Each structure stands twice: as C-alpha cells, then as structure tokens.
Tab-separated table of C-alpha atoms and ligand atoms in Angstrom:
chain	number	residue	atom	x	y	z
A	12	MET	CA	-6.552	-6.388	16.675
A	13	VAL	CA	-6.473	-2.684	15.162
A	14	VAL	CA	-9.650	-0.909	16.329
A	15	ALA	CA	-9.254	2.538	15.006
A	16	LEU	CA	-6.691	4.387	13.500
A	17	GLN	CA	-5.808	8.046	13.899
A	18	ALA	CA	-3.821	10.086	11.436
A	19	ASN	CA	-0.248	8.757	13.100
A	20	TYR	CA	-1.140	6.422	15.609
A	21	LEU	CA	-3.388	3.047	15.975
A	22	GLU	CA	-5.478	1.617	18.930
A	23	VAL	CA	-4.914	-1.706	19.241
A	24	GLU	CA	-7.020	-4.414	21.470
A	25	LEU	CA	-4.922	-7.103	22.786
A	26	ASP	CA	-6.465	-10.439	22.666
A	27	GLU	CA	-5.150	-11.809	25.767
A	28	VAL	CA	-5.111	-9.673	28.316
A	29	GLN	CA	-2.808	-9.869	32.196
A	30	GLU	CA	-3.707	-7.868	34.954
A	31	VAL	CA	-1.413	-5.246	35.043
A	32	MET	CA	-1.816	-4.882	31.013
A	33	PRO	CA	-3.925	-2.342	29.596
A	34	LYS	CA	-6.890	-3.538	27.474
A	35	ARG	CA	-5.637	-0.956	24.325
A	36	LEU	CA	-2.756	0.356	23.488
A	37	LEU	CA	-2.480	3.495	21.726
A	38	CYS	CA	0.764	2.255	19.045
A	39	THR	CA	3.293	3.777	16.276
A	40	ARG	CA	4.724	1.642	13.339
A	41	ARG	CA	7.831	0.292	12.907
A	42	THR	CA	9.546	1.932	10.525
A	43	ARG	CA	10.339	-0.950	8.649
A	44	LEU	CA	6.399	-1.675	7.753
A	45	ASN	CA	6.977	2.117	6.529
A	46	HIS	CA	9.536	1.099	4.048
A	47	ARG	CA	8.022	-2.435	2.888
A	48	GLY	CA	4.921	-0.699	2.358
A	49	GLU	CA	2.669	-2.414	3.943
A	50	ALA	CA	-0.397	-0.085	5.203
A	51	VAL	CA	-2.424	-1.222	8.059
A	52	PHE	CA	-6.548	-1.013	8.613
A	53	VAL	CA	-8.524	-1.872	11.101
A	54	GLY	CA	-9.556	-5.672	11.157
A	55	ASP	CA	-5.678	-6.423	10.724
A	56	ARG	CA	-4.254	-8.533	13.830
A	57	VAL	CA	-0.849	-7.502	14.405
A	58	TRP	CA	1.837	-7.836	16.871
A	59	VAL	CA	3.207	-5.318	19.309
A	60	GLU	CA	6.372	-4.590	20.916
A	61	ALA	CA	7.792	-2.096	22.893
A	62	ILE	CA	4.846	-2.234	25.734
A	63	ASP	CA	5.002	0.706	28.328
A	64	VAL	CA	1.936	-0.684	30.083
A	65	SER	CA	2.156	2.625	32.047
A	66	ASN	CA	0.992	4.731	29.448
A	67	ALA	CA	-0.542	2.582	27.332
A	68	ARG	CA	1.579	2.389	24.460
A	69	ALA	CA	3.438	-0.113	21.932
A	70	VAL	CA	5.173	-0.063	18.613
A	71	VAL	CA	3.072	-2.596	15.982
A	72	ALA	CA	5.935	-4.476	14.432
A	73	ASP	CA	4.103	-7.134	12.218
A	74	VAL	CA	0.855	-7.617	10.111
A	75	GLU	CA	-0.609	-10.629	9.746
A	76	PRO	CA	-1.879	-11.653	5.918
A	77	ARG	CA	-5.719	-10.599	5.909
A	78	GLN	CA	-8.193	-13.022	5.327
A	79	SER	CA	-10.845	-10.668	3.361
A	80	PHE	CA	-10.115	-6.680	2.424
A	81	LEU	CA	-13.149	-4.509	1.494
A	82	LYS	CA	-11.528	-0.990	-0.112
A	83	ARG	CA	-13.427	1.741	0.539
A	84	PRO	CA	-14.539	1.918	3.337
A	85	PRO	CA	-10.991	0.577	4.331
A	86	VAL	CA	-11.493	-2.864	6.717
A	87	ALA	CA	-9.430	-5.606	6.513
A	88	ASN	CA	-10.700	-9.619	7.758
A	89	ALA	CA	-14.176	-8.919	8.235
A	90	SER	CA	-16.714	-11.727	8.004
A	91	THR	CA	-19.494	-10.303	6.731
A	92	ILE	CA	-20.830	-6.955	4.967
A	93	VAL	CA	-23.868	-4.924	5.466
A	94	VAL	CA	-25.161	-2.649	3.289
A	95	ALA	CA	-27.372	0.116	5.083
A	96	LEU	CA	-29.364	1.793	2.527
A	97	ALA	CA	-32.395	4.127	3.597
A	98	VAL	CA	-36.043	4.196	2.073
A	99	ASP	CA	-35.766	8.262	2.571
A	100	GLN	CA	-33.697	11.069	3.460
A	101	PRO	CA	-31.487	10.096	1.748
A	102	ALA	CA	-33.774	9.100	-1.010
A	103	PHE	CA	-33.718	5.612	-2.619
A	104	ASP	CA	-31.125	5.866	-5.463
A	105	PRO	CA	-30.748	1.895	-7.364
A	106	ASP	CA	-27.888	3.407	-9.127
A	107	GLN	CA	-25.909	4.429	-5.792
A	108	ALA	CA	-26.967	1.713	-3.939
A	109	SER	CA	-25.690	-0.679	-6.650
A	110	ARG	CA	-22.275	1.072	-6.734
A	111	PHE	CA	-22.529	0.107	-2.543
A	112	LEU	CA	-23.571	-3.659	-3.251
A	113	LEU	CA	-20.919	-3.792	-5.990
A	114	THR	CA	-17.856	-3.036	-3.731
A	115	ALA	CA	-19.251	-5.338	-0.919
A	116	GLU	CA	-19.478	-8.264	-3.273
A	117	ARG	CA	-16.178	-7.640	-4.606
A	118	THR	CA	-14.725	-9.013	-1.326
A	119	SER	CA	-16.691	-12.796	-2.233
A	120	LEU	CA	-17.566	-12.278	1.595
A	121	ALA	CA	-22.040	-12.678	2.402
A	122	VAL	CA	-23.572	-9.430	1.951
A	123	HIS	CA	-26.635	-8.048	3.276
A	124	LEU	CA	-28.881	-5.307	3.407
A	125	VAL	CA	-30.472	-3.176	5.471
A	126	LEU	CA	-33.050	-1.027	4.905
A	127	THR	CA	-33.096	2.042	7.072
A	128	LYS	CA	-35.812	4.854	8.486
A	129	THR	CA	-38.534	2.595	7.321
A	130	ASP	CA	-40.723	4.794	9.689
A	131	LEU	CA	-40.632	7.106	6.827
A	132	MET	CA	-42.353	4.953	4.412
A	133	GLU	CA	-45.658	3.591	3.912
A	134	PRO	CA	-46.110	0.115	4.264
A	135	GLU	CA	-47.424	-0.419	0.383
A	136	ALA	CA	-44.451	1.451	-0.617
A	137	LEU	CA	-41.948	-0.179	1.713
A	138	GLU	CA	-43.680	-3.984	0.377
A	139	ARG	CA	-43.041	-2.491	-2.845
A	140	LEU	CA	-39.165	-1.442	-2.100
A	141	CYS	CA	-38.511	-5.265	-0.428
A	142	LYS	CA	-39.851	-6.521	-3.400
A	143	ARG	CA	-37.337	-5.408	-5.983
A	144	LEU	CA	-34.240	-5.830	-3.893
A	145	GLU	CA	-35.452	-9.550	-3.244
A	146	ALA	CA	-35.309	-9.558	-6.813
A	147	TRP	CA	-31.738	-8.280	-6.769
A	148	GLY	CA	-31.003	-10.982	-4.842
A	149	TYR	CA	-31.130	-9.370	-1.727
A	150	PRO	CA	-34.080	-9.342	0.900
A	151	PRO	CA	-33.500	-6.679	3.040
A	152	LEU	CA	-34.087	-6.718	6.486
A	153	LEU	CA	-35.975	-3.550	6.997
A	154	VAL	CA	-35.334	-1.622	10.844
A	155	SER	CA	-36.185	2.167	12.143
A	156	SER	CA	-33.836	2.950	15.422
A	157	ILE	CA	-37.033	5.149	15.953
A	158	SER	CA	-39.548	2.608	15.960
A	159	GLY	CA	-37.078	-0.556	17.040
A	160	LEU	CA	-38.423	-2.445	13.915
A	161	GLY	CA	-35.754	-5.315	13.250
A	162	LEU	CA	-33.278	-4.002	16.093
A	163	SER	CA	-33.424	-7.745	17.460
A	164	PRO	CA	-33.173	-9.623	14.413
A	165	LEU	CA	-29.985	-7.136	13.219
A	166	ARG	CA	-28.132	-7.731	16.835
A	167	HIS	CA	-29.094	-11.377	16.295
A	168	SER	CA	-26.976	-11.429	12.589
A	169	LEU	CA	-24.675	-9.214	13.760
A	170	ALA	CA	-23.542	-11.469	17.290
A	171	ASN	CA	-23.184	-14.240	15.093
A	172	SER	CA	-20.638	-12.797	12.796
A	173	SER	CA	-16.609	-12.158	14.318
A	174	LEU	CA	-16.411	-8.710	12.643
A	175	SER	CA	-19.160	-7.188	10.382
A	176	VAL	CA	-18.779	-3.727	8.371
A	177	LEU	CA	-22.071	-1.344	8.352
A	178	CYS	CA	-21.110	0.535	5.361
A	179	GLY	CA	-23.336	2.571	2.780
A	180	PRO	CA	-24.204	6.246	2.348
A	181	SER	CA	-23.673	9.199	4.575
A	182	GLY	CA	-26.369	10.179	6.607
A	183	VAL	CA	-29.216	6.645	5.567
A	184	GLY	CA	-28.432	6.222	10.198
A	185	LYS	CA	-25.884	3.642	10.610
A	186	SER	CA	-24.645	5.443	13.728
A	187	SER	CA	-27.750	5.778	14.960
A	188	LEU	CA	-27.980	2.024	14.457
A	189	LEU	CA	-25.393	1.256	16.285
A	190	ASN	CA	-26.355	3.567	19.021
A	191	ALA	CA	-29.424	1.326	19.378
A	192	LEU	CA	-28.464	-1.864	19.438
A	193	VAL	CA	-24.978	-1.258	21.316
A	194	PRO	CA	-25.886	-0.443	25.068
A	195	GLY	CA	-23.913	2.907	26.451
A	196	LEU	CA	-22.447	3.512	22.903
A	197	ASP	CA	-22.929	7.043	22.213
A	198	LEU	CA	-21.687	7.616	18.520
A	199	ARG	CA	-22.170	11.480	17.150
A	200	VAL	CA	-24.692	11.068	14.841
A	201	GLY	CA	-25.718	13.656	12.221
A	202	VAL	CA	-28.838	15.878	10.451
A	203	VAL	CA	-29.236	15.363	6.903
A	204	SER	CA	-30.035	18.500	4.902
A	205	GLY	CA	-30.332	20.330	1.687
A	206	ARG	CA	-32.438	19.868	-1.244
A	207	LEU	CA	-30.704	16.373	-2.006
A	208	GLN	CA	-31.082	15.528	1.892
A	209	ARG	CA	-27.420	14.588	1.910
A	210	GLY	CA	-25.693	13.224	4.778
A	211	ARG	CA	-23.083	15.245	6.719
A	212	HIS	CA	-20.606	12.917	6.843
A	213	THR	CA	-20.242	13.074	10.385
A	214	THR	CA	-18.618	9.919	11.123
A	215	ARG	CA	-15.093	10.295	10.133
A	216	HIS	CA	-13.158	7.453	10.905
A	217	VAL	CA	-13.544	3.399	10.747
A	218	GLU	CA	-13.916	2.212	14.202
A	219	LEU	CA	-14.305	-1.495	15.717
A	220	HIS	CA	-17.697	-1.701	18.527
A	221	ARG	CA	-17.994	-4.935	20.545
A	222	LEU	CA	-21.182	-6.599	20.698
A	223	GLU	CA	-21.948	-9.519	22.908
A	224	GLY	CA	-19.516	-12.093	22.767
A	225	ASP	CA	-16.298	-11.759	20.495
A	226	ALA	CA	-18.219	-10.141	17.988
A	227	ARG	CA	-17.610	-6.928	16.339
A	228	VAL	CA	-19.235	-4.365	14.168
A	229	ALA	CA	-17.438	-1.330	11.912
A	230	ASP	CA	-18.903	1.816	11.975
A	231	THR	CA	-17.590	3.429	8.429
A	232	PRO	CA	-17.945	7.258	7.184
A	233	GLY	CA	-20.906	7.426	4.842
A	234	PHE	CA	-19.770	8.525	1.481
A	235	ASN	CA	-21.984	9.023	-1.587
A	236	ARG	CA	-20.008	7.160	-4.992
A	237	PRO	CA	-17.981	4.299	-4.478
A	238	GLU	CA	-16.020	3.284	-7.674
A	239	LEU	CA	-16.837	0.249	-10.056
A	240	PRO	CA	-14.147	-2.293	-10.486
A	241	ASP	CA	-11.605	-1.874	-13.096
A	242	ASP	CA	-12.316	-4.394	-15.162
A	243	PRO	CA	-15.649	-5.014	-16.771
A	244	ARG	CA	-15.480	-8.579	-17.512
A	245	ASN	CA	-15.267	-9.007	-13.208
A	246	LEU	CA	-19.115	-7.159	-13.162
A	247	GLU	CA	-21.202	-9.981	-13.781
A	248	ILE	CA	-20.045	-12.418	-10.637
A	249	LEU	CA	-20.606	-9.535	-8.418
A	250	PHE	CA	-24.315	-9.045	-9.370
A	251	PRO	CA	-26.329	-11.611	-8.080
A	252	GLU	CA	-28.897	-11.765	-10.625
A	253	LEU	CA	-26.726	-12.364	-13.178
A	254	ARG	CA	-24.235	-14.218	-11.763
A	255	SER	CA	-27.166	-16.848	-10.712
A	256	GLN	CA	-29.081	-17.012	-14.314
A	257	LEU	CA	-24.854	-17.897	-15.648
A	258	ASP	CA	-24.873	-20.872	-12.889
A	259	GLN	CA	-27.784	-22.386	-14.664
A	260	HIS	CA	-27.048	-21.375	-17.853
A	261	PRO	CA	-23.587	-20.357	-19.308
A	262	CYS	CA	-22.713	-17.916	-21.847
A	263	ARG	CA	-21.105	-19.511	-24.755
A	264	PHE	CA	-18.614	-16.870	-24.850
A	265	ARG	CA	-15.687	-16.676	-23.151
A	266	ASP	CA	-15.125	-12.845	-22.296
A	267	CYS	CA	-18.653	-11.754	-23.679
A	268	LEU	CA	-19.794	-8.754	-21.921
A	269	HIS	CA	-23.834	-9.372	-22.286
A	270	ARG	CA	-24.277	-6.432	-24.454
A	271	ASP	CA	-25.473	-7.207	-28.093
A	272	GLU	CA	-23.307	-9.990	-28.747
A	273	PRO	CA	-25.133	-12.055	-31.362
A	274	GLY	CA	-26.017	-15.320	-29.615
A	275	CYS	CA	-25.564	-14.650	-26.208
A	276	GLY	CA	-28.169	-16.200	-24.096
A	277	VAL	CA	-28.346	-14.015	-21.369
A	278	ARG	CA	-31.903	-12.629	-20.540
A	279	ARG	CA	-32.021	-8.691	-20.359
A	280	ASP	CA	-35.579	-8.856	-18.462
A	281	TRP	CA	-34.078	-8.064	-14.980
A	282	GLU	CA	-34.569	-4.374	-13.158
A	283	ARG	CA	-30.631	-4.004	-12.959
A	284	TYR	CA	-29.481	-4.791	-16.367
A	285	PRO	CA	-29.250	-1.121	-17.109
A	286	ILE	CA	-27.386	-0.800	-14.607
A	287	TYR	CA	-25.097	-3.756	-15.349
A	288	ARG	CA	-25.136	-2.467	-19.352
A	289	ARG	CA	-24.036	1.364	-18.236
A	290	ALA	CA	-21.252	0.393	-15.976
A	291	VAL	CA	-19.865	-2.146	-18.521
A	292	GLU	CA	-19.647	1.015	-20.590
A	293	GLU	CA	-18.382	3.114	-18.206
A	294	LEU	CA	-15.498	0.839	-17.821
A	295	LEU	CA	-14.840	0.522	-21.210
A	296	GLY	CA	-15.269	4.383	-21.451
A	297	LEU	CA	-17.829	4.357	-23.910
A	298	SER	CA	-19.849	6.482	-22.023
A	299	ARG	CA	-20.193	8.810	-19.332
A	300	PRO	CA	-20.147	7.857	-15.907
A	301	PHE	CA	-23.506	6.766	-14.853
A	302	ARG	CA	-25.924	8.609	-12.409
A	303	GLY	CA	-25.958	8.154	-9.032
A	304	GLY	CA	-25.151	10.667	-5.826
A	305	SER	CA	-22.079	12.090	-7.178
A	306	ASP	CA	-19.587	13.406	-4.583
A	307	SER	CA	-19.779	16.491	-3.152
A	308	GLY	CA	-16.193	16.937	-3.533
A	309	ARG	CA	-15.934	16.868	-0.050
A	310	ARG	CA	-14.230	13.139	0.020
B	417	GTP	N1	-36.569	8.857	10.916
B	417	GTP	C1	-35.535	8.394	11.087
B	417	GTP	N2	-34.718	8.779	11.065
B	417	GTP	C2	-33.578	8.523	11.439
B	417	GTP	C3	-33.422	6.742	11.830
B	417	GTP	N3	-32.094	6.860	12.220
B	417	GTP	C4	-31.702	7.785	11.730
B	417	GTP	N4	-31.769	9.010	11.488
B	417	GTP	C5	-31.645	10.359	11.649
B	417	GTP	O1	-30.824	10.579	10.402
B	417	GTP	C6	-30.215	11.410	10.831
B	417	GTP	C7	-28.241	10.208	10.367
B	417	GTP	O2	-27.945	9.480	11.225
B	417	GTP	P1	-26.912	9.114	11.188
B	417	GTP	O3	-26.677	7.943	12.452
B	417	GTP	O4	-25.575	10.328	11.840
B	417	GTP	O5	-26.032	8.737	9.621
B	417	GTP	P2	-24.905	8.039	9.375
B	417	GTP	O6	-24.890	6.607	8.611
B	417	GTP	O7	-24.179	7.474	10.975
B	417	GTP	O8	-24.344	9.191	8.875
B	417	GTP	P3	-22.264	8.809	8.387
B	417	GTP	O9	-21.985	9.041	9.710
B	417	GTP	O10	-22.464	10.682	8.035
B	417	GTP	O11	-21.946	7.772	7.194
B	417	GTP	C8	-29.846	11.519	11.929
B	417	GTP	O12	-31.090	13.013	11.538
B	417	GTP	C9	-30.560	10.856	12.497
B	417	GTP	O13	-31.378	11.191	13.541
B	417	GTP	C10	-34.502	5.860	11.516
B	417	GTP	O14	-34.955	4.955	12.179
B	417	GTP	N5	-35.289	7.022	11.009
B	418	MG	MG1	-21.942	7.687	11.345
B	419	ZN	ZN1	-22.789	-13.177	-23.259
C-alpha cells in the first residue's frame, strides 16, 4: 500500500514481509505507468518489482483498481471519511463546513463529523452547535486534544475502519489529534494566527499512520475552500437533510433543482437550504461563489 508520496517517490508498505525484507520501500514508478497516464495516490494498492533489499528501494509496476477515491485531499481506497471542524480558532463556518462535507459525500462512503477544540467553547454554545449539526445529518463527536475529551471514542471508531481519512480546514487540529491518539507519533503542528485565525498549512502531504491492528488513518493537509461537484443535479444526494426528504417524498419532476419550480414539493425549512440554493446557483453560473473561507492563494 502506498503510504506517502514525495515529489518523485512513493513510500510503499509491504503486506507480507519475509525476514530479509524491509517493511517500507522507497519506490519510483515504471515509465509505462506514466505513459498510460495512471496516477498513483496514497492508499493505492500497488505491485512492486526490482526490489533492492539492502537499500529498501523498488519500482512500482502496476496499480490495483480502487474501491473508492476522495478527490481532495487525494486518497484512494478510504473506508471512512472524518471531517474535522473546529468550534473556534478557526471559527466555525457553515459554508466552509458544507463544502468539506459535500466533497466527502461524493465518495458515497460513511461521513463522520468531529468537532475539535471543544475546550474553547462554553457548554451551552457547544450544545447548540451540536443540535445544529445533528439537524444537518451529522451528529458530531466532540473532541479536544487538550482536555482529552472524546479521544477514546475517536480511537475506537478509527480502529474499526481499515482506512480513515482525517480532513478539514487548516489549523483545526488534525495532526494534534493524531499525536494524542497514537503513542510515539510526533507530527508537526502549527499555530493559528492572523485576524481570521487561519491555520498555517503545516501538514504538507497526505500520509498514512497505523493504529491498533490493521487500521490506518490518513493525516492530510488542511485547505480552506473545497470545490463543489460540477453538476448541480448531483447536489441533492450530497445533503443528508435533502436526501432523506426525497427518499420519503420524491420530487415529482425529473431534473428538478428544487428552487422555485412550481409544484416542487421539497420543503425549504431546513438550515442549509440557502447553502444548497447558493451552491446550485454557483454551479449554474448564476451567481458569484458563495461566501466561505476563500483560499489565501497559497494552494
Ligand atoms: N485549544 C485547543 N487548541 C488546539 C487543539 N488541538 C490543536 N490545537 C492547536 O491548534 C493549532 C493547529 O493544530 P494542528 O494540529 O497543526 O492543525 P492541523 O489541522 O493539522 O492543521 P494543518 O496541518 O495546517 O491542516 C496548534 O497551535 C494546536 O496547538 C485543541 O483541542 N484545543
Ligand atoms: Mg496538520
Ligand atoms: Zn423539486
């Protein structure tokens, strides 16, 4: 399995290791793969050959078909997506949160929401935020790497999935969480700074880490503004609130975008309906991109 990517090298972990064989190999790609235009991502299962045992080097010859693919951050074969959002520093932003959730939903995998830095919010405010997120369809797991809240349930839930991806905006504390969960892991963490309390893009590459047993988790670089899917008709299944409504009472029109179509039976009394609508309009090119942490131009 590819566990990390660096400029021209892939770090590959072997499934079965004989005594003489190193566990991890630094690999290049067969040019044939490049010619076929086949990209290789972290999480991919690959075949290696030309193993140089003494230098722990090899060459990736082929890539197995993927079970799932998360576009950004790019991770192949994930089994669970964990979207991490901070209650503060950086401030909770419903538009940005939704963009991460939409990207995660596009994989059709189970999407979990983790609320980080709960030590920074009063219990009543935290309770209100939880209620909101439950109504979105994402009952959050509350955690704090400082107070230790929620770390055991999180460890338990990650240990039950073969490959979890921890993703979310920069500075929400993804790497800090993994440091708190995995003994001996010493990932670099950054400060949150500036008027907007943004993270500093401390984690630069997707990298897999081992948990108990065979479970792995991917730490990923935070970014600020995931893209929307390209077809507005794909949006309805990416909002759990809308999805469950349509499951019970399908809209009578094919290709309805559930905006102002006369006779469309979709309810509008849910918090994220305006976000849904702005996303549809953005994709139709009718309006400017909706608010939400815009990228600082760094990535
Ligand atoms: N108050 C509080 N601060 C935290 C907590 N977890 C992390 N932090 C702080 O938040 C800052 C950012 O943490 P990181 O772990 O680097 O965040 P990240 O999500 O990995 O950021 P990127 O790698 O840039 O995507 C650091 O200054 C941490 O000390 C927490 O539970 N509570
Ligand atoms: Mg990080
Ligand atoms: Zn409709």
